[in-house]
mmCIF file of C-alpha atoms in Angstrom:
data_model
loop_
_atom_site.group_PDB
_atom_site.id
_atom_site.type_symbol
_atom_site.label_atom_id
_atom_site.label_comp_id
_atom_site.label_asym_id
_atom_site.label_seq_id
_atom_site.Cartn_x
_atom_site.Cartn_y
_atom_site.Cartn_z
ATOM 1 C CA MET K 1 -23.976 2.091 -39.263
ATOM 2 C CA PHE K 2 -21.202 1.346 -36.651
ATOM 3 C CA LEU K 3 -19.927 4.063 -34.410
ATOM 4 C CA GLN K 4 -16.188 3.645 -33.766
ATOM 5 C CA MET K 5 -14.974 4.673 -30.329
ATOM 6 C CA LYS K 6 -11.970 6.938 -30.601
ATOM 7 C CA GLU K 7 -9.178 5.588 -28.285
ATOM 8 C CA PRO K 8 -7.997 8.077 -25.725
ATOM 9 C CA ALA K 9 -4.589 9.590 -26.409
ATOM 10 C CA PRO K 10 -1.766 7.936 -24.510
ATOM 11 C CA MET K 11 -1.511 10.966 -22.167
ATOM 12 C CA GLU K 12 -5.228 10.626 -21.367
ATOM 13 C CA GLN K 13 -4.807 6.935 -20.542
ATOM 14 C CA ASN K 14 -1.819 7.615 -18.276
ATOM 15 C CA SER K 15 -3.838 10.446 -16.533
ATOM 16 C CA GLU K 16 -6.776 8.124 -15.893
ATOM 17 C CA ILE K 17 -4.574 5.257 -14.587
ATOM 18 C CA SER K 18 -2.711 7.687 -12.374
ATOM 19 C CA GLN K 19 -5.974 9.065 -10.893
ATOM 20 C CA LYS K 20 -7.252 5.501 -10.313
ATOM 21 C CA LEU K 21 -3.973 4.303 -8.722
ATOM 22 C CA ARG K 22 -3.930 7.526 -6.513
ATOM 23 C CA SER K 23 -7.564 6.857 -5.482
ATOM 24 C CA LEU K 24 -6.737 3.251 -4.633
ATOM 25 C CA TYR K 25 -3.623 4.203 -2.683
ATOM 26 C CA GLU K 26 -5.743 6.743 -0.591
ATOM 27 C CA ALA K 27 -8.284 4.056 0.131
ATOM 28 C CA VAL K 28 -5.631 1.675 1.402
ATOM 29 C CA GLN K 29 -3.983 4.305 3.625
ATOM 30 C CA GLU K 30 -7.407 4.852 5.339
ATOM 31 C CA GLU K 31 -7.839 1.177 6.099
ATOM 32 C CA ALA K 32 -7.327 0.025 9.736
ATOM 33 C CA ILE K 33 -4.331 -2.086 10.532
ATOM 34 C CA PRO K 34 -5.623 -5.630 11.531
ATOM 35 C CA ASP K 35 -5.120 -6.592 15.211
ATOM 36 C CA LYS K 36 -3.245 -9.652 14.309
ATOM 37 C CA PHE K 37 -0.680 -7.635 12.420
ATOM 38 C CA LEU K 38 -0.308 -5.112 15.388
ATOM 39 C CA ASP K 39 0.125 -8.030 17.654
ATOM 40 C CA LEU K 40 2.888 -9.461 15.366
ATOM 41 C CA LEU K 41 4.659 -6.121 15.204
ATOM 42 C CA GLU K 42 4.611 -5.867 19.003
ATOM 43 C CA LYS K 43 6.117 -9.359 19.321
ATOM 44 C CA LEU K 44 8.821 -8.449 16.727
ATOM 45 C CA ASP K 45 9.708 -5.310 18.780
ATOM 46 C CA GLN K 46 9.854 -7.272 21.956
ATOM 47 C CA ALA K 47 12.176 -9.882 20.356
ATOM 48 C CA GLU K 48 14.364 -7.116 18.915
ATOM 49 C CA GLN K 49 14.672 -5.519 22.274
ATOM 50 C CA ALA K 50 15.438 -8.868 23.959
ATOM 51 C CA SER K 51 18.125 -9.464 21.392
ATOM 52 C CA ARG K 52 19.760 -6.064 21.926
ATOM 53 C CA SER K 53 19.901 -6.545 25.708
ATOM 54 C CA THR K 54 21.386 -10.019 25.325
ATOM 55 C CA SER K 55 24.061 -8.770 22.842
ATOM 56 C CA ASP K 56 24.780 -5.748 25.193
ATOM 57 C CA GLU K 57 25.638 -8.161 28.040
ATOM 58 C CA HIS K 58 28.280 -9.854 26.052
#
């Protein structure tokens, strides 16, 4: 005798997917930003400020 697994209703599937996505998003939010990325952001900020000061002079 084979037991057939009943497929979850579409709303149940969506709820489970939503819950897993929310959990993944929260885990990503808690991760630290890599130092290399922070350094890159700092360099971009400096370049943007230098560009502004150069354009203000003209």
